[in-house]
């Protein structure tokens, strides 16, 4: 139990970091041994093939075998230890990707090029290049399903621009926009609609029914419009001088509480310092008294 702290040392074998490093080193060593064994088997196989070719066809054929790796197909299957080709893994099924953007088709005029029946695509491309035939990219219109949205399909207007964004708005969003354009969210009609008790509120002469932005300050109430922060009357701000006075009072109370807390902390710190000083004085007095008693005993 007394030596348990050694497990926290960086060099201790019981430390998790050390165990992790040891595990990594063991894995790397196994991989290196495996690669070395594979390399040895490959060299052994090549030497056997070279000796066999030398015994059958002579030294010149053996020298050709040394350079045989240059003529091997890189896509040929790998061989196991017995020289049997390893079957490649089955190909993974690729997900079909549909691109609704404009696609391109190569238009090739290769009527003057002579192709053979055994030519692959690379050979055909090489013959077209030698004949001076060029390919031109022709844009093909995308096939768009009717269920796709207007933005995905890229519906355009007469001038090549997207159609009006108001077509994608809901009725509620359109109504809010109309109210703001008519005189803002704080207009008289809008406030009466939101707060029916303001319908018969007294107003200045000539302003009743006018399309202007107004603000009511009824007694004993604070009318709020909206929930997000913003302009007064629209973003949830309380109006009136009474509300401003309340905010000032709250701020003053908060500052007073902070001052009281700071004063309490200072008083506690001062008390702690006084206690420390008293303890130091007592300790010094005790040391002096002990030294005097020791000196008296020595003199006696």
CSV table of C-alpha atoms in Angstrom, one decimal:
chain,number,residue,atom,x,y,z
A,1,UNK,CA,0.0,0.0,0.0
A,2,UNK,CA,2.9,2.4,0.7
A,3,UNK,CA,4.3,2.0,-2.8
A,4,UNK,CA,0.9,2.5,-4.6
A,5,UNK,CA,2.0,6.0,-5.7
A,6,UNK,CA,4.5,4.3,-8.1
A,7,UNK,CA,1.7,3.4,-10.5
A,8,UNK,CA,1.4,7.1,-11.3
A,9,UNK,CA,5.0,7.4,-12.5
A,10,UNK,CA,5.5,7.6,-16.3
A,11,UNK,CA,8.1,4.8,-16.3
A,12,UNK,CA,6.0,2.3,-14.2
A,13,UNK,CA,4.8,-0.8,-16.2
A,14,UNK,CA,1.4,-0.7,-14.5
A,15,UNK,CA,0.7,2.8,-16.0
A,16,UNK,CA,-1.9,2.8,-18.7
A,17,UNK,CA,0.2,5.0,-21.0
A,18,UNK,CA,3.1,2.7,-20.8
A,19,UNK,CA,0.9,-0.4,-21.5
A,20,UNK,CA,-0.5,1.4,-24.5
A,21,UNK,CA,3.0,2.1,-25.9
A,22,UNK,CA,4.0,-1.5,-25.2
A,23,UNK,CA,0.9,-2.8,-27.1
A,24,UNK,CA,1.7,-0.5,-30.1
A,25,UNK,CA,5.3,-1.7,-30.2
A,26,UNK,CA,4.2,-5.4,-30.1
A,27,UNK,CA,1.7,-4.8,-33.0
A,28,UNK,CA,4.4,-3.0,-35.1
A,29,UNK,CA,6.8,-5.8,-34.4
A,30,UNK,CA,4.3,-8.5,-35.5
A,31,UNK,CA,3.6,-6.5,-38.7
A,32,UNK,CA,7.3,-6.1,-39.5
A,33,UNK,CA,7.9,-9.9,-39.0
A,34,UNK,CA,4.9,-10.7,-41.2
A,35,UNK,CA,6.2,-8.4,-44.0
A,36,UNK,CA,9.7,-9.9,-43.7
A,37,UNK,CA,8.3,-13.4,-44.0
A,38,UNK,CA,6.3,-12.4,-47.1
A,39,UNK,CA,9.4,-10.8,-48.6
A,40,UNK,CA,11.5,-13.9,-47.9
A,41,UNK,CA,8.9,-16.2,-49.5
A,42,UNK,CA,8.7,-14.0,-52.6
A,43,UNK,CA,12.5,-13.9,-53.0
A,44,UNK,CA,12.6,-17.7,-52.5
A,45,UNK,CA,10.0,-18.2,-55.2
A,46,UNK,CA,11.8,-15.8,-57.6
A,47,UNK,CA,15.1,-17.6,-57.1
A,48,UNK,CA,13.5,-21.0,-57.7
A,49,UNK,CA,11.9,-19.7,-61.0
A,50,UNK,CA,15.3,-18.2,-62.0
A,51,UNK,CA,17.2,-21.5,-61.4
A,52,UNK,CA,14.6,-23.5,-63.2
A,53,UNK,CA,14.8,-21.2,-66.2
A,54,UNK,CA,18.6,-21.3,-66.1
A,55,UNK,CA,18.5,-25.1,-66.1
A,56,UNK,CA,16.1,-25.4,-69.0
A,57,UNK,CA,16.9,-22.5,-71.3
A,58,UNK,CA,20.3,-21.2,-70.2
A,59,UNK,CA,21.8,-18.1,-68.7
A,60,UNK,CA,20.2,-15.6,-71.1
A,61,UNK,CA,16.7,-16.8,-70.2
A,62,UNK,CA,17.6,-16.6,-66.5
A,63,UNK,CA,18.6,-12.9,-66.9
A,64,UNK,CA,15.2,-12.2,-68.6
A,65,UNK,CA,13.4,-13.7,-65.6
A,66,UNK,CA,15.1,-11.1,-63.3
A,67,UNK,CA,13.4,-8.4,-65.3
A,68,UNK,CA,10.1,-10.2,-65.5
A,69,UNK,CA,8.5,-7.9,-62.9
A,70,UNK,CA,8.6,-5.0,-65.4
A,71,UNK,CA,6.2,-6.9,-67.7
A,72,UNK,CA,3.8,-8.1,-65.0
A,73,UNK,CA,0.2,-6.8,-65.0
A,74,UNK,CA,-0.2,-4.5,-61.9
A,75,UNK,CA,-3.9,-5.6,-61.7
A,76,UNK,CA,-3.0,-9.3,-61.6
A,77,UNK,CA,-4.3,-11.2,-58.5
A,78,UNK,CA,-1.9,-11.7,-55.6
A,79,UNK,CA,-0.5,-15.2,-54.9
A,80,UNK,CA,-0.5,-17.0,-51.5
A,81,UNK,CA,2.4,-19.0,-50.0
A,82,UNK,CA,1.7,-22.0,-52.3
A,83,UNK,CA,1.6,-19.8,-55.4
A,84,UNK,CA,-2.2,-20.0,-55.8
A,85,UNK,CA,-3.9,-16.7,-56.8
A,86,UNK,CA,-6.0,-15.1,-54.1
A,87,UNK,CA,-9.6,-14.3,-55.1
A,88,UNK,CA,-10.3,-10.6,-55.0
A,89,UNK,CA,-13.0,-9.4,-52.6
A,90,UNK,CA,-16.5,-8.8,-54.0
A,91,UNK,CA,-17.0,-5.2,-55.2
A,92,UNK,CA,-19.2,-3.0,-53.0
A,93,UNK,CA,-22.5,-2.0,-54.3
A,94,UNK,CA,-22.4,1.7,-55.2
A,95,UNK,CA,-25.4,3.8,-54.4
A,96,UNK,CA,-26.9,5.5,-57.4
A,97,UNK,CA,-26.4,9.2,-57.4
A,98,UNK,CA,-28.9,11.4,-59.3
A,99,UNK,CA,-27.7,14.9,-60.2
A,100,UNK,CA,-30.6,17.3,-61.2
A,101,UNK,CA,-28.1,19.9,-62.4
A,102,UNK,CA,-27.3,20.2,-66.1
A,103,UNK,CA,-25.4,17.3,-67.5
A,104,UNK,CA,-23.0,17.3,-70.5
A,105,UNK,CA,-22.8,14.8,-73.4
A,106,UNK,CA,-19.8,14.5,-75.7
A,107,UNK,CA,-20.6,14.9,-79.3
A,108,UNK,CA,-17.9,13.1,-81.4
A,109,UNK,CA,-17.6,13.2,-85.2
A,110,UNK,CA,-15.5,10.1,-85.8
A,111,UNK,CA,-16.8,9.0,-89.2
A,112,UNK,CA,-13.3,9.2,-90.7
A,113,UNK,CA,-11.7,7.0,-88.0
A,114,UNK,CA,-11.2,3.3,-88.6
A,115,UNK,CA,-11.9,1.1,-85.6
A,116,UNK,CA,-11.2,-2.6,-85.1
A,117,UNK,CA,-13.6,-5.0,-83.4
A,118,UNK,CA,-11.1,-5.8,-80.6
A,119,UNK,CA,-10.4,-2.1,-79.8
A,120,UNK,CA,-11.2,-1.0,-76.2
A,121,UNK,CA,-12.2,2.5,-75.2
A,122,UNK,CA,-8.6,3.7,-74.6
A,123,UNK,CA,-7.5,2.5,-78.1
A,124,UNK,CA,-10.5,4.3,-79.7
A,125,UNK,CA,-9.7,7.5,-77.9
A,126,UNK,CA,-6.0,7.2,-79.0
A,127,UNK,CA,-7.1,6.7,-82.6
A,128,UNK,CA,-9.4,9.7,-82.4
A,129,UNK,CA,-6.6,11.8,-81.0
A,130,UNK,CA,-4.2,10.7,-83.8
A,131,UNK,CA,-6.9,11.5,-86.4
A,132,UNK,CA,-7.4,15.0,-85.0
A,133,UNK,CA,-11.0,14.4,-83.9
A,134,UNK,CA,-12.1,16.7,-81.0
A,135,UNK,CA,-15.0,16.3,-78.7
A,136,UNK,CA,-17.4,19.1,-77.9
A,137,UNK,CA,-19.4,19.3,-74.7
A,138,UNK,CA,-23.1,19.8,-75.4
A,139,UNK,CA,-25.3,20.8,-72.5
A,140,UNK,CA,-28.3,18.5,-72.0
A,141,UNK,CA,-31.4,19.8,-70.3
A,142,UNK,CA,-32.0,18.1,-66.9
A,143,UNK,CA,-35.0,15.9,-66.4
A,144,UNK,CA,-36.8,17.3,-63.4
A,145,UNK,CA,-39.6,15.5,-61.6
A,146,UNK,CA,-42.8,17.4,-61.1
A,147,UNK,CA,-42.6,16.8,-57.3
A,148,UNK,CA,-39.3,18.6,-56.9
A,149,UNK,CA,-39.5,22.1,-55.4
A,150,UNK,CA,-39.2,25.3,-57.3
A,151,UNK,CA,-35.8,26.1,-56.0
A,152,UNK,CA,-34.3,22.6,-56.7
A,153,UNK,CA,-35.8,22.6,-60.2
A,154,UNK,CA,-34.5,26.1,-60.9
A,155,UNK,CA,-37.7,27.7,-62.2
A,156,UNK,CA,-36.9,31.0,-63.8
A,157,UNK,CA,-38.9,34.0,-64.9
A,158,UNK,CA,-38.9,35.9,-68.2
A,159,UNK,CA,-35.7,37.9,-67.4
A,160,UNK,CA,-33.7,34.8,-66.3
A,161,UNK,CA,-34.2,35.5,-62.6
A,162,UNK,CA,-36.0,33.5,-60.0
A,163,UNK,CA,-39.7,34.2,-59.5
A,164,UNK,CA,-41.0,36.4,-56.8
A,165,UNK,CA,-40.2,35.1,-53.3
A,166,UNK,CA,-43.6,36.2,-52.0
A,167,UNK,CA,-45.1,33.2,-53.7
A,168,UNK,CA,-43.3,30.9,-51.2
A,169,UNK,CA,-44.7,32.9,-48.1
A,170,UNK,CA,-47.6,31.7,-46.0
A,171,UNK,CA,-50.7,33.8,-45.5
A,172,UNK,CA,-49.6,34.7,-41.9
A,173,UNK,CA,-46.2,36.0,-43.2
A,174,UNK,CA,-47.9,38.0,-45.9
A,175,UNK,CA,-50.3,39.5,-43.4
A,176,UNK,CA,-47.5,40.5,-41.1
A,177,UNK,CA,-45.7,42.2,-44.0
A,178,UNK,CA,-48.8,44.1,-45.0
A,179,UNK,CA,-49.3,45.4,-41.4
A,180,UNK,CA,-45.7,46.6,-41.3
A,181,UNK,CA,-46.0,48.3,-44.6
A,182,UNK,CA,-49.3,49.9,-43.6
A,183,UNK,CA,-47.8,51.7,-40.6
A,184,UNK,CA,-45.7,49.3,-38.5
A,185,UNK,CA,-46.6,46.7,-35.9
A,186,UNK,CA,-47.3,49.6,-33.4
A,187,UNK,CA,-50.2,51.1,-35.5
A,188,UNK,CA,-53.5,52.0,-33.9
A,189,UNK,CA,-55.5,49.3,-35.7
A,190,UNK,CA,-52.9,46.7,-34.8
A,191,UNK,CA,-52.8,47.6,-31.1
A,192,UNK,CA,-56.6,47.7,-30.9
A,193,UNK,CA,-56.7,44.2,-32.5
A,194,UNK,CA,-54.2,42.8,-30.0
A,195,UNK,CA,-55.7,44.6,-26.9
A,196,UNK,CA,-59.5,45.2,-27.2
A,197,UNK,CA,-59.6,47.3,-24.0
A,198,UNK,CA,-57.9,50.1,-26.0
A,199,UNK,CA,-60.8,50.4,-28.4
A,200,UNK,CA,-62.5,53.3,-26.6
A,201,UNK,CA,-59.3,54.9,-25.3
A,202,UNK,CA,-59.3,58.8,-25.5
A,203,UNK,CA,-57.2,60.2,-28.3
A,204,UNK,CA,-56.3,63.7,-29.5
A,205,UNK,CA,-58.6,65.3,-32.0
A,206,UNK,CA,-58.1,64.3,-35.6
A,207,UNK,CA,-55.9,61.3,-34.7
A,208,UNK,CA,-58.7,58.7,-34.3
A,209,UNK,CA,-58.3,56.1,-37.1
A,210,UNK,CA,-55.2,57.7,-38.5
A,211,UNK,CA,-52.5,55.5,-39.9
A,212,UNK,CA,-49.8,56.4,-37.4
A,213,UNK,CA,-47.7,54.5,-34.9
A,214,UNK,CA,-49.0,55.0,-31.3
A,215,UNK,CA,-48.1,53.8,-27.8
A,216,UNK,CA,-50.6,53.4,-25.0
A,217,UNK,CA,-49.6,53.7,-21.3
A,218,UNK,CA,-52.7,52.5,-19.4
A,219,UNK,CA,-52.7,52.7,-15.6
A,220,UNK,CA,-51.8,49.5,-13.8
A,221,UNK,CA,-50.8,47.6,-17.0
A,222,UNK,CA,-47.8,47.2,-19.2
A,223,UNK,CA,-48.6,46.3,-22.8
A,224,UNK,CA,-46.1,44.1,-24.6
A,225,UNK,CA,-46.0,43.3,-28.2
A,226,UNK,CA,-43.9,40.4,-29.5
A,227,UNK,CA,-41.4,38.4,-27.6
A,228,UNK,CA,-38.0,39.1,-29.2
A,229,UNK,CA,-35.8,42.1,-28.4
A,230,UNK,CA,-36.1,45.1,-30.7
A,231,UNK,CA,-37.6,48.5,-31.0
A,232,UNK,CA,-40.1,49.8,-28.4
A,233,UNK,CA,-43.7,48.6,-29.0
A,234,UNK,CA,-42.5,46.0,-31.4
A,235,UNK,CA,-39.8,44.0,-29.7
A,236,UNK,CA,-41.1,43.5,-26.2
A,237,UNK,CA,-40.0,46.7,-24.5
A,238,UNK,CA,-42.1,48.1,-21.8
A,239,UNK,CA,-43.2,51.7,-22.3
A,240,UNK,CA,-43.7,54.6,-19.9
A,241,UNK,CA,-41.8,56.6,-17.4
A,242,UNK,CA,-43.0,54.4,-14.5
A,243,UNK,CA,-41.3,51.4,-16.1
A,244,UNK,CA,-38.1,53.3,-16.5
A,245,UNK,CA,-38.2,54.2,-12.8
A,246,UNK,CA,-38.7,50.6,-11.8
A,247,UNK,CA,-35.7,49.6,-13.9
A,248,UNK,CA,-33.6,52.2,-12.2
A,249,UNK,CA,-34.7,51.1,-8.7
A,250,UNK,CA,-33.9,47.5,-9.5
A,251,UNK,CA,-30.5,48.5,-10.8
A,252,UNK,CA,-29.8,50.5,-7.6
A,253,UNK,CA,-30.9,47.6,-5.4
A,254,UNK,CA,-28.6,45.3,-7.3
A,255,UNK,CA,-25.6,47.6,-6.9
A,256,UNK,CA,-26.3,48.0,-3.2
A,257,UNK,CA,-26.4,44.2,-2.7
A,258,UNK,CA,-23.1,43.9,-4.5
A,259,UNK,CA,-21.5,46.6,-2.3
A,260,UNK,CA,-22.8,44.9,0.9
A,261,UNK,CA,-21.3,41.6,-0.3
A,262,UNK,CA,-17.9,43.2,-0.9
A,263,UNK,CA,-17.9,44.9,2.5
A,264,UNK,CA,-18.7,41.6,4.2
A,265,UNK,CA,-15.8,39.9,2.4
A,266,UNK,CA,-13.4,42.7,3.4
A,267,UNK,CA,-14.5,42.4,7.1
A,268,UNK,CA,-14.0,38.6,7.0
A,269,UNK,CA,-10.5,39.1,5.5
A,270,UNK,CA,-9.6,41.7,8.2
A,271,UNK,CA,-10.7,39.3,11.0
A,272,UNK,CA,-8.6,36.5,9.5
A,273,UNK,CA,-5.6,38.8,9.4
A,274,UNK,CA,-6.1,39.8,13.0
A,275,UNK,CA,-6.4,36.2,14.1
A,276,UNK,CA,-3.2,35.3,12.3
A,277,UNK,CA,-1.3,38.2,13.9
A,278,UNK,CA,-2.5,37.1,17.4
A,279,UNK,CA,-1.4,33.5,16.8
A,280,UNK,CA,2.1,34.7,15.6
A,281,UNK,CA,2.5,36.9,18.7
A,282,UNK,CA,1.5,34.0,21.0
A,283,UNK,CA,4.0,31.7,19.2
A,284,UNK,CA,6.8,34.2,19.6
A,285,UNK,CA,6.1,34.7,23.3
A,286,UNK,CA,6.1,30.9,23.8
A,287,UNK,CA,9.4,30.5,22.0
A,288,UNK,CA,10.9,33.3,24.1
A,289,UNK,CA,9.7,31.8,27.3
A,290,UNK,CA,11.0,28.4,26.3
A,291,UNK,CA,14.4,29.9,25.5
A,292,UNK,CA,14.6,31.7,28.9
A,293,UNK,CA,13.7,28.5,30.7
A,294,UNK,CA,16.4,26.6,28.9
A,295,UNK,CA,19.0,29.3,29.7
A,296,UNK,CA,18.0,29.1,33.4
A,297,UNK,CA,18.4,25.4,33.5
A,298,UNK,CA,21.8,25.6,31.9
A,299,UNK,CA,23.1,28.2,34.3
A,300,UNK,CA,21.9,26.1,37.3
